[in-house]
Short mmCIF file of C-alpha atoms and ligand atoms in Angstrom, two decimals:
data_model
loop_
_atom_site.label_atom_id
_atom_site.label_comp_id
_atom_site.label_asym_id
_atom_site.label_seq_id
_atom_site.Cartn_x
_atom_site.Cartn_y
_atom_site.Cartn_z
CA MET A 1 77.09 128.19 123.68
CA LYS A 2 80.77 127.46 122.97
CA THR A 3 81.62 124.57 120.62
CA SER A 4 83.24 122.67 123.53
CA GLU A 5 80.04 123.04 125.60
CA LYS A 6 77.99 121.79 122.63
CA LYS A 7 80.32 118.77 122.31
CA GLU A 8 79.85 117.91 126.02
CA LYS A 9 76.13 117.54 125.45
CA ILE A 10 76.47 115.14 122.52
CA SER A 11 76.03 111.57 123.72
CA ARG A 12 78.08 108.62 122.59
CA LYS A 13 74.88 107.00 121.32
CA THR A 14 74.29 109.95 118.99
CA ILE A 15 77.79 109.66 117.54
CA GLN A 16 77.26 105.91 117.12
CA ARG A 17 74.07 106.67 115.18
CA LEU A 18 75.94 109.10 112.89
CA THR A 19 78.44 106.37 111.97
CA MET A 20 75.48 104.04 111.40
CA TYR A 21 73.84 106.57 109.04
CA LEU A 22 77.09 106.85 107.11
CA LYS A 23 77.32 103.07 106.67
CA CYS A 24 73.70 102.94 105.55
CA LEU A 25 74.24 105.71 102.96
CA GLU A 26 77.18 103.79 101.47
CA LYS A 27 74.69 101.22 100.13
CA PHE A 28 73.09 103.85 97.88
CA SER A 29 74.26 105.64 94.79
CA PRO A 30 75.34 109.27 95.43
CA ASP A 31 72.53 110.56 93.22
CA ASP A 32 69.81 108.69 95.12
CA TYR A 33 67.43 110.27 97.59
CA ILE A 34 66.52 108.73 100.92
CA SER A 35 63.89 109.78 103.43
CA SER A 36 64.23 109.60 107.20
CA GLU A 37 61.40 107.02 107.13
CA GLU A 38 63.31 104.74 104.71
CA MET A 39 66.50 105.08 106.73
CA GLY A 40 64.59 104.42 109.92
CA VAL A 41 63.21 101.13 108.57
CA LEU A 42 66.68 100.01 107.44
CA LEU A 43 68.34 100.89 110.75
CA GLY A 44 65.63 100.22 113.32
CA VAL A 45 65.64 103.88 114.43
CA THR A 46 62.57 106.12 114.40
CA ALA A 47 62.31 108.69 111.60
CA ALA A 48 61.78 111.36 114.27
CA GLN A 49 65.10 110.44 115.94
CA ILE A 50 66.91 110.64 112.59
CA ARG A 51 65.41 114.05 111.81
CA LYS A 52 66.30 115.24 115.33
CA ASP A 53 69.91 114.07 114.90
CA PHE A 54 70.19 115.79 111.51
CA SER A 55 68.66 119.05 112.63
CA SER A 56 70.78 119.25 115.79
CA PHE A 57 74.05 118.53 113.95
CA ILE A 58 73.61 119.86 110.46
CA THR A 59 72.76 123.54 110.45
CA ASN A 60 72.10 123.63 106.70
CA ILE A 61 70.41 120.24 106.31
CA GLU A 62 67.75 121.84 104.09
CA THR A 63 70.36 122.13 101.31
CA CYS A 64 70.31 118.30 101.09
CA ILE A 65 66.56 118.08 100.71
CA GLY A 66 65.46 117.59 97.14
CA ILE A 67 62.06 117.93 95.58
CA ARG A 68 59.40 117.70 98.28
CA GLY A 69 58.80 114.13 99.35
CA LYS A 70 62.00 112.73 97.83
CA GLY A 71 64.05 112.89 101.02
CA TYR A 72 67.73 113.77 101.37
CA ASN A 73 70.29 113.60 98.58
CA VAL A 74 72.65 110.74 99.52
CA LYS A 75 75.89 112.47 98.46
CA CYS A 76 75.02 115.70 100.22
CA LEU A 77 74.00 113.97 103.45
CA TYR A 78 77.04 111.69 103.35
CA GLU A 79 79.42 114.62 102.99
CA MET A 80 77.74 116.52 105.81
CA ILE A 81 78.05 113.56 108.21
CA GLU A 82 81.66 112.99 107.13
CA ASN A 83 82.32 116.63 107.91
CA ILE A 84 80.80 116.36 111.40
CA LEU A 85 82.87 113.28 112.17
CA GLY A 86 86.01 115.00 110.82
CA ILE A 87 86.69 112.13 108.44
CA ASN A 88 86.57 114.19 105.26
CA LYS A 89 90.31 114.64 105.76
CA GLN A 90 93.28 112.38 106.42
CA ASN A 91 93.84 111.47 110.08
CA ASN A 92 97.29 110.11 110.93
CA VAL A 93 97.23 107.10 113.22
CA ILE A 94 99.94 105.19 115.08
CA ILE A 95 99.72 101.69 116.53
CA VAL A 96 101.44 101.20 119.87
CA GLY A 97 102.11 97.48 120.39
CA ALA A 98 103.43 95.39 117.52
CA GLY A 99 102.25 92.03 118.84
CA LYS A 100 99.56 89.80 117.33
CA LEU A 101 96.78 92.38 117.55
CA GLY A 102 98.88 95.36 116.44
CA ASN A 103 100.06 93.48 113.38
CA ALA A 104 96.60 92.13 112.61
CA ILE A 105 95.26 95.72 112.61
CA LEU A 106 98.12 96.88 110.41
CA LEU A 107 97.90 93.99 107.96
CA GLU A 108 94.21 93.03 107.95
CA GLY A 109 92.49 95.75 109.93
CA ASP A 110 90.52 97.12 107.01
CA ILE A 111 91.26 100.63 108.24
CA GLU A 112 89.65 103.11 105.85
CA LYS A 113 92.20 105.02 103.79
CA PRO A 114 92.67 107.95 103.38
CA ARG A 115 90.48 108.81 106.38
CA PHE A 116 92.80 106.92 108.71
CA ASN A 117 96.37 106.61 107.57
CA ILE A 118 98.67 104.41 109.65
CA VAL A 119 101.96 106.26 109.78
CA GLY A 120 103.81 104.28 112.43
CA ILE A 121 103.91 101.18 114.60
CA PHE A 122 105.78 101.07 117.90
CA ASP A 123 106.81 98.51 120.45
CA ILE A 124 108.65 98.32 123.73
CA THR A 125 110.24 94.89 123.09
CA LYS A 126 113.76 95.29 121.64
CA SER A 127 113.60 92.12 119.49
CA ARG A 128 110.63 93.53 117.54
CA ILE A 129 112.09 96.98 116.88
CA GLY A 130 113.45 97.43 113.33
CA LYS A 131 111.29 94.72 111.76
CA GLU A 132 109.10 95.86 108.90
CA TYR A 133 105.42 95.15 108.22
CA LYS A 134 103.50 96.45 105.23
CA GLY A 135 106.33 98.87 104.49
CA ILE A 136 106.21 100.30 108.00
CA LYS A 137 109.20 99.77 110.28
CA ILE A 138 108.54 99.02 113.96
CA SER A 139 110.05 101.80 116.05
CA SER A 140 110.70 102.05 119.75
CA VAL A 141 107.96 103.52 121.94
CA SER A 142 110.61 105.95 123.19
CA ASP A 143 110.71 107.47 119.66
CA ILE A 144 107.05 108.55 119.81
CA PRO A 145 107.74 112.08 121.18
CA LYS A 146 110.26 112.77 118.39
CA ILE A 147 107.98 111.43 115.64
CA ALA A 148 104.98 113.34 117.02
CA SER A 149 107.03 116.54 116.95
CA GLU A 150 107.96 115.97 113.29
CA GLN A 151 104.50 115.14 111.94
CA ARG A 152 100.88 115.52 113.00
CA ILE A 153 99.63 112.39 114.75
CA ASP A 154 95.88 112.51 115.28
CA MET A 155 95.32 109.31 117.20
CA ALA A 156 96.98 106.24 118.71
CA ILE A 157 95.68 102.69 118.94
CA ILE A 158 97.01 100.98 122.08
CA THR A 159 97.64 97.27 121.51
CA GLU A 160 100.36 96.69 124.09
CA ASN A 161 100.27 94.15 126.85
CA LYS A 162 97.94 95.24 129.68
CA SER A 163 100.86 95.43 132.13
CA ILE A 164 102.50 98.28 130.19
CA ALA A 165 99.46 99.88 128.56
CA GLN A 166 99.32 102.83 130.98
CA GLN A 167 103.06 103.47 130.71
CA VAL A 168 103.01 103.62 126.91
CA THR A 169 99.82 105.70 126.85
CA ASP A 170 101.50 108.26 129.12
CA ILE A 171 104.28 108.59 126.53
CA VAL A 172 101.66 108.99 123.80
CA THR A 173 99.69 111.71 125.62
CA GLN A 174 102.86 113.52 126.74
CA SER A 175 103.78 113.66 123.04
CA GLY A 176 100.67 115.75 122.43
CA ILE A 177 98.47 113.05 120.88
CA LYS A 178 94.88 113.82 121.89
CA ALA A 179 92.87 110.74 120.88
CA ILE A 180 93.38 107.16 122.06
CA LEU A 181 91.73 103.92 121.05
CA ASN A 182 92.40 101.53 123.91
CA MET A 183 92.21 97.91 122.76
CA THR A 184 93.43 96.47 126.07
CA SER A 185 91.23 95.54 129.01
CA LEU A 186 93.05 98.01 131.27
CA GLU A 187 91.07 101.12 132.25
CA ILE A 188 93.73 103.47 130.92
CA LYS A 189 93.68 106.97 132.43
CA VAL A 190 94.31 110.01 130.26
CA PRO A 191 94.48 113.77 130.92
CA ARG A 192 91.20 115.72 130.66
CA ASP A 193 92.04 117.18 127.26
CA VAL A 194 92.55 113.72 125.71
CA VAL A 195 89.66 111.62 124.40
CA ILE A 196 89.70 107.87 124.82
CA GLU A 197 87.53 105.04 123.51
CA HIS A 198 87.78 101.56 124.97
CA ILE A 199 87.27 98.42 122.95
CA ASP A 200 87.05 95.78 125.62
CA LEU A 201 85.79 92.38 124.48
CA ASN A 202 84.63 91.41 127.99
CA ARG A 203 82.54 94.55 128.37
CA LYS A 204 80.99 93.97 124.95
CA LEU A 205 80.18 90.36 125.89
CA GLN A 206 78.56 91.58 129.12
CA GLU A 207 76.40 94.02 127.13
CA LEU A 208 75.52 91.32 124.63
CA ASN A 209 74.61 88.94 127.42
CA TYR A 210 72.22 91.52 128.87
CA TRP A 211 70.38 91.76 125.54
CA LYS A 212 70.38 87.94 125.19
CA GLU A 213 68.86 87.48 128.67
CA LYS A 214 66.30 90.22 127.97
CA ALA A 215 65.25 88.50 124.74
CA GLU A 216 64.75 85.11 126.40
N1 NAD B 1 90.00 94.61 122.16
C1 NAD B 1 90.18 93.48 121.50
O1 NAD B 1 89.37 93.11 120.67
C2 NAD B 1 91.42 92.67 121.76
C3 NAD B 1 91.66 91.50 121.06
C4 NAD B 1 92.85 90.81 121.28
C5 NAD B 1 93.76 91.29 122.22
N2 NAD B 1 93.47 92.43 122.92
C6 NAD B 1 94.42 93.01 123.88
O2 NAD B 1 95.41 93.69 123.11
C7 NAD B 1 96.68 93.61 123.75
C8 NAD B 1 97.69 92.99 122.81
O3 NAD B 1 97.32 91.64 122.50
P1 NAD B 1 98.26 90.74 121.59
O4 NAD B 1 97.55 89.47 121.37
O5 NAD B 1 98.70 91.52 120.41
O6 NAD B 1 99.49 90.48 122.57
P2 NAD B 1 101.01 90.12 122.21
O7 NAD B 1 101.55 89.45 123.41
O8 NAD B 1 101.11 89.46 120.89
O9 NAD B 1 101.72 91.55 122.06
C9 NAD B 1 101.46 92.69 122.85
C10 NAD B 1 102.68 93.56 123.06
O10 NAD B 1 103.00 93.57 124.44
C11 NAD B 1 104.37 93.40 124.64
N3 NAD B 1 104.47 92.39 125.71
C12 NAD B 1 104.14 91.11 125.62
N4 NAD B 1 104.29 90.54 126.84
C13 NAD B 1 104.73 91.48 127.70
C14 NAD B 1 105.05 91.51 129.09
N5 NAD B 1 104.96 90.43 129.84
N6 NAD B 1 105.44 92.65 129.63
C15 NAD B 1 105.55 93.75 128.88
N7 NAD B 1 105.25 93.77 127.57
C16 NAD B 1 104.84 92.66 126.98
C17 NAD B 1 105.00 92.98 123.36
O11 NAD B 1 106.06 93.83 123.09
C18 NAD B 1 103.90 93.13 122.33
O12 NAD B 1 104.17 94.15 121.44
C19 NAD B 1 96.47 92.82 125.02
O13 NAD B 1 96.30 93.73 126.07
C20 NAD B 1 95.19 92.04 124.74
O14 NAD B 1 94.49 91.75 125.92
C21 NAD B 1 92.32 93.12 122.68
#
Protein backbone atom coordinates (compact mmCIF):
# COMPACT_ATOMS: atom_id res chain seq x y z
CA MET A 1 0.00 0.00 0.00
CA LYS A 2 1.36 3.44 -0.97
CA THR A 3 1.67 6.10 1.75
CA SER A 4 -1.03 8.20 0.02
CA GLU A 5 -3.42 5.21 0.04
CA LYS A 6 -2.68 4.65 3.74
CA LYS A 7 -3.43 8.35 4.44
CA GLU A 8 -6.81 8.08 2.65
CA LYS A 9 -7.88 5.41 5.10
CA ILE A 10 -7.03 7.44 8.21
CA SER A 11 -10.16 9.09 9.56
CA ARG A 12 -10.37 12.61 10.90
CA LYS A 13 -11.49 11.17 14.24
CA THR A 14 -8.24 9.19 14.50
CA ILE A 15 -6.15 12.30 13.87
CA GLN A 16 -8.23 14.16 16.46
CA ARG A 17 -7.46 11.39 18.95
CA LEU A 18 -3.71 11.67 18.23
CA THR A 19 -3.79 15.39 19.08
CA MET A 20 -5.75 14.49 22.22
CA TYR A 21 -3.09 11.93 23.25
CA LEU A 22 -0.40 14.56 22.76
CA LYS A 23 -2.22 17.05 25.00
CA CYS A 24 -2.72 14.37 27.64
CA LEU A 25 0.99 13.42 27.60
CA GLU A 26 1.96 17.08 28.17
CA LYS A 27 0.58 16.77 31.72
CA PHE A 28 3.23 14.18 32.61
CA SER A 29 6.95 14.37 33.12
CA PRO A 30 8.98 13.00 30.17
CA ASP A 31 10.40 10.23 32.35
CA ASP A 32 6.97 8.98 33.47
CA TYR A 33 5.29 5.88 32.14
CA ILE A 34 1.62 5.72 31.20
CA SER A 35 -0.50 2.72 30.26
CA SER A 36 -3.25 2.70 27.66
CA GLU A 37 -5.69 1.99 30.53
CA GLU A 38 -4.60 5.13 32.44
CA MET A 39 -4.79 7.24 29.29
CA GLY A 40 -8.17 5.77 28.47
CA VAL A 41 -9.59 6.79 31.87
CA LEU A 42 -8.23 10.34 31.49
CA LEU A 43 -9.57 10.78 27.96
CA GLY A 44 -12.77 8.74 27.95
CA VAL A 45 -11.43 6.45 25.21
CA THR A 46 -11.14 2.67 25.55
CA ALA A 47 -7.67 1.23 26.16
CA ALA A 48 -8.24 -1.08 23.18
CA GLN A 49 -8.86 1.92 20.89
CA ILE A 50 -5.68 3.61 22.12
CA ARG A 51 -3.61 0.46 21.54
CA LYS A 52 -5.18 0.08 18.08
CA ASP A 53 -4.32 3.69 17.20
CA PHE A 54 -0.73 3.26 18.40
CA SER A 55 -0.16 -0.03 16.63
CA SER A 56 -1.63 1.20 13.34
CA PHE A 57 0.41 4.42 13.33
CA ILE A 58 3.60 3.65 15.17
CA THR A 59 5.48 0.78 13.59
CA ASN A 60 8.06 0.61 16.39
CA ILE A 61 5.77 1.34 19.35
CA GLU A 62 7.43 -1.49 21.31
CA THR A 63 10.53 0.71 21.71
CA CYS A 64 8.42 2.99 23.97
CA ILE A 65 7.29 0.18 26.22
CA GLY A 66 9.24 -0.02 29.44
CA ILE A 67 9.42 -2.75 32.01
CA ARG A 68 6.39 -5.02 31.65
CA GLY A 69 3.31 -3.48 33.19
CA LYS A 70 4.69 0.06 33.36
CA GLY A 71 3.15 1.25 30.10
CA TYR A 72 4.67 3.61 27.54
CA ASN A 73 7.49 6.05 28.23
CA VAL A 74 5.93 9.53 27.97
CA LYS A 75 8.84 11.18 26.11
CA CYS A 76 9.14 8.37 23.60
CA LEU A 77 5.41 8.24 22.89
CA TYR A 78 5.18 12.04 22.67
CA GLU A 79 7.98 12.21 20.12
CA MET A 80 6.46 9.44 18.04
CA ILE A 81 3.07 11.19 17.88
CA GLU A 82 4.76 14.52 17.11
CA ASN A 83 6.55 12.78 14.27
CA ILE A 84 3.32 11.35 12.84
CA LEU A 85 1.65 14.76 12.96
CA GLY A 86 4.72 16.37 11.35
CA ILE A 87 5.02 18.88 14.17
CA ASN A 88 8.52 17.90 15.24
CA LYS A 89 9.69 20.55 12.79
CA GLN A 90 8.89 24.19 12.08
CA ASN A 91 5.87 24.78 9.84
CA ASN A 92 5.63 28.23 8.28
CA VAL A 93 2.17 29.74 8.41
CA ILE A 94 0.60 32.84 6.84
CA ILE A 95 -2.59 34.59 7.88
CA VAL A 96 -4.74 35.89 5.05
CA GLY A 97 -7.08 38.59 6.39
CA ALA A 98 -5.75 41.20 8.79
CA GLY A 99 -9.10 42.12 10.33
CA LYS A 100 -10.23 41.49 13.90
CA LEU A 101 -9.82 37.71 13.74
CA GLY A 102 -6.54 37.72 11.82
CA ASN A 103 -4.99 40.11 14.31
CA ALA A 104 -6.41 38.25 17.29
CA ILE A 105 -4.76 35.04 16.01
CA LEU A 106 -1.49 36.86 15.42
CA LEU A 107 -1.47 38.68 18.75
CA GLU A 108 -3.29 36.32 21.13
CA GLY A 109 -3.72 33.12 19.18
CA ASP A 110 -1.46 31.05 21.40
CA ILE A 111 -0.04 29.41 18.27
CA GLU A 112 2.62 26.91 19.34
CA LYS A 113 6.12 28.01 18.40
CA PRO A 114 8.32 26.68 16.85
CA ARG A 115 5.87 24.10 15.46
CA PHE A 116 3.85 26.82 13.76
CA ASN A 117 5.71 29.97 12.90
CA ILE A 118 3.68 32.88 11.55
CA VAL A 119 5.81 34.37 8.81
CA GLY A 120 3.33 36.74 7.18
CA ILE A 121 -0.05 38.44 7.36
CA PHE A 122 -1.89 39.63 4.26
CA ASP A 123 -4.91 41.71 3.43
CA ILE A 124 -6.79 42.92 0.41
CA THR A 125 -7.80 46.30 1.90
CA LYS A 126 -5.30 49.01 0.90
CA SER A 127 -5.64 51.02 4.15
CA ARG A 128 -4.40 48.02 6.18
CA ILE A 129 -1.39 47.20 4.01
CA GLY A 130 1.94 48.39 5.46
CA LYS A 131 0.76 48.47 9.09
CA GLU A 132 2.78 46.36 11.48
CA TYR A 133 1.60 43.93 14.17
CA LYS A 134 3.90 41.96 16.44
CA GLY A 135 6.83 42.84 14.20
CA ILE A 136 5.06 41.50 11.11
CA LYS A 137 4.10 43.95 8.38
CA ILE A 138 0.74 43.47 6.64
CA SER A 139 1.36 42.79 2.96
CA SER A 140 -0.99 42.75 0.01
CA VAL A 141 -2.66 39.46 -0.88
CA SER A 142 -1.24 39.98 -4.38
CA ASP A 143 2.27 39.53 -2.88
CA ILE A 144 1.54 35.96 -1.73
CA PRO A 145 2.86 34.24 -4.92
CA LYS A 146 6.16 36.14 -4.68
CA ILE A 147 6.61 35.43 -0.97
CA ALA A 148 5.70 31.75 -1.43
CA SER A 149 8.34 31.48 -4.16
CA GLU A 150 11.00 32.96 -1.86
CA GLN A 151 10.31 30.85 1.24
CA ARG A 152 8.52 27.63 2.14
CA ILE A 153 4.97 28.32 3.29
CA ASP A 154 3.37 25.21 4.76
CA MET A 155 -0.11 26.47 5.49
CA ALA A 156 -2.45 29.46 5.32
CA ILE A 157 -5.15 30.53 7.75
CA ILE A 158 -8.01 32.26 5.90
CA THR A 159 -9.55 35.04 7.99
CA GLU A 160 -10.86 37.27 5.21
CA ASN A 161 -14.40 38.41 4.79
CA LYS A 162 -16.63 35.61 3.46
CA SER A 163 -17.31 37.55 0.25
CA ILE A 164 -13.65 37.35 -0.83
CA ALA A 165 -12.57 34.17 0.92
CA GLN A 166 -12.65 32.02 -2.24
CA GLN A 167 -10.80 34.64 -4.28
CA VAL A 168 -7.94 34.92 -1.79
CA THR A 169 -7.76 31.15 -1.28
CA ASP A 170 -7.35 30.71 -5.05
CA ILE A 171 -4.31 33.01 -4.88
CA VAL A 172 -2.97 30.99 -1.95
CA THR A 173 -3.38 27.60 -3.66
CA GLN A 174 -2.05 28.91 -6.99
CA SER A 175 1.06 29.95 -5.05
CA GLY A 176 1.67 26.30 -4.22
CA ILE A 177 0.47 26.33 -0.60
CA LYS A 178 -1.04 22.91 0.11
CA ALA A 179 -2.80 23.27 3.46
CA ILE A 180 -5.60 25.69 4.37
CA LEU A 181 -7.33 26.43 7.65
CA ASN A 182 -10.60 28.08 6.69
CA MET A 183 -11.95 30.21 9.53
CA THR A 184 -14.81 31.68 7.48
CA SER A 185 -18.26 30.16 7.12
CA LEU A 186 -17.85 29.90 3.34
CA GLU A 187 -17.40 26.36 1.98
CA ILE A 188 -14.14 27.21 0.26
CA LYS A 189 -13.21 24.91 -2.64
CA VAL A 190 -9.61 23.83 -3.16
CA PRO A 191 -7.83 21.65 -5.74
CA ARG A 192 -7.61 17.91 -4.97
CA ASP A 193 -3.98 18.07 -3.90
CA VAL A 194 -4.70 20.71 -1.24
CA VAL A 195 -5.97 19.81 2.23
CA ILE A 196 -8.47 22.04 3.98
CA GLU A 197 -9.91 22.15 7.49
CA HIS A 198 -12.94 24.27 8.28
CA ILE A 199 -13.48 25.96 11.61
CA ASP A 200 -17.07 27.07 11.36
CA LEU A 201 -18.66 28.23 14.61
CA ASN A 202 -22.20 27.51 13.36
CA ARG A 203 -21.35 23.94 12.44
CA LYS A 204 -19.71 23.42 15.84
CA LEU A 205 -22.81 24.83 17.58
CA GLN A 206 -25.01 22.46 15.56
CA GLU A 207 -22.86 19.51 16.65
CA LEU A 208 -22.91 20.69 20.25
CA ASN A 209 -26.67 21.08 20.12
CA TYR A 210 -27.03 17.49 18.94
CA TRP A 211 -25.08 16.24 21.97
CA LYS A 212 -27.07 18.57 24.29
CA GLU A 213 -30.41 17.26 22.95
CA LYS A 214 -29.16 13.66 23.23
CA ALA A 215 -28.17 14.21 26.85
CA GLU A 216 -31.55 15.66 27.84
N1 LIG B 1 -14.21 30.49 12.84
C1 LIG B 1 -14.33 31.38 13.81
O1 LIG B 1 -14.21 31.05 14.98
C2 LIG B 1 -14.57 32.82 13.46
C3 LIG B 1 -14.66 33.79 14.45
C4 LIG B 1 -14.82 35.13 14.07
C5 LIG B 1 -14.92 35.46 12.72
N2 LIG B 1 -14.86 34.47 11.78
C6 LIG B 1 -14.90 34.77 10.33
O2 LIG B 1 -13.60 35.24 9.99
C7 LIG B 1 -13.68 36.22 8.97
C8 LIG B 1 -13.01 37.50 9.43
O3 LIG B 1 -13.70 38.05 10.56
P1 LIG B 1 -13.24 39.44 11.19
O4 LIG B 1 -14.07 39.65 12.38
O5 LIG B 1 -11.77 39.44 11.33
O6 LIG B 1 -13.69 40.45 10.05
P2 LIG B 1 -13.11 41.91 9.73
O7 LIG B 1 -14.21 42.61 9.01
O8 LIG B 1 -12.50 42.53 10.92
O9 LIG B 1 -11.92 41.64 8.69
C9 LIG B 1 -11.92 40.67 7.67
C10 LIG B 1 -11.15 41.10 6.44
O10 LIG B 1 -12.05 41.19 5.35
C11 LIG B 1 -11.82 42.37 4.62
N3 LIG B 1 -13.17 42.93 4.40
C12 LIG B 1 -13.96 43.44 5.32
N4 LIG B 1 -15.14 43.77 4.74
C13 LIG B 1 -15.07 43.47 3.43
C14 LIG B 1 -15.96 43.55 2.32
N5 LIG B 1 -17.17 44.05 2.45
N6 LIG B 1 -15.55 43.12 1.14
C15 LIG B 1 -14.32 42.63 0.99
N7 LIG B 1 -13.45 42.53 2.01
C16 LIG B 1 -13.81 42.92 3.21
C17 LIG B 1 -10.91 43.25 5.40
O11 LIG B 1 -9.85 43.62 4.58
C18 LIG B 1 -10.44 42.40 6.56
O12 LIG B 1 -9.11 42.10 6.47
C19 LIG B 1 -15.15 36.39 8.65
O13 LIG B 1 -15.44 35.60 7.53
C20 LIG B 1 -15.84 35.88 9.90
O14 LIG B 1 -17.11 35.36 9.62
C21 LIG B 1 -14.67 33.17 12.14
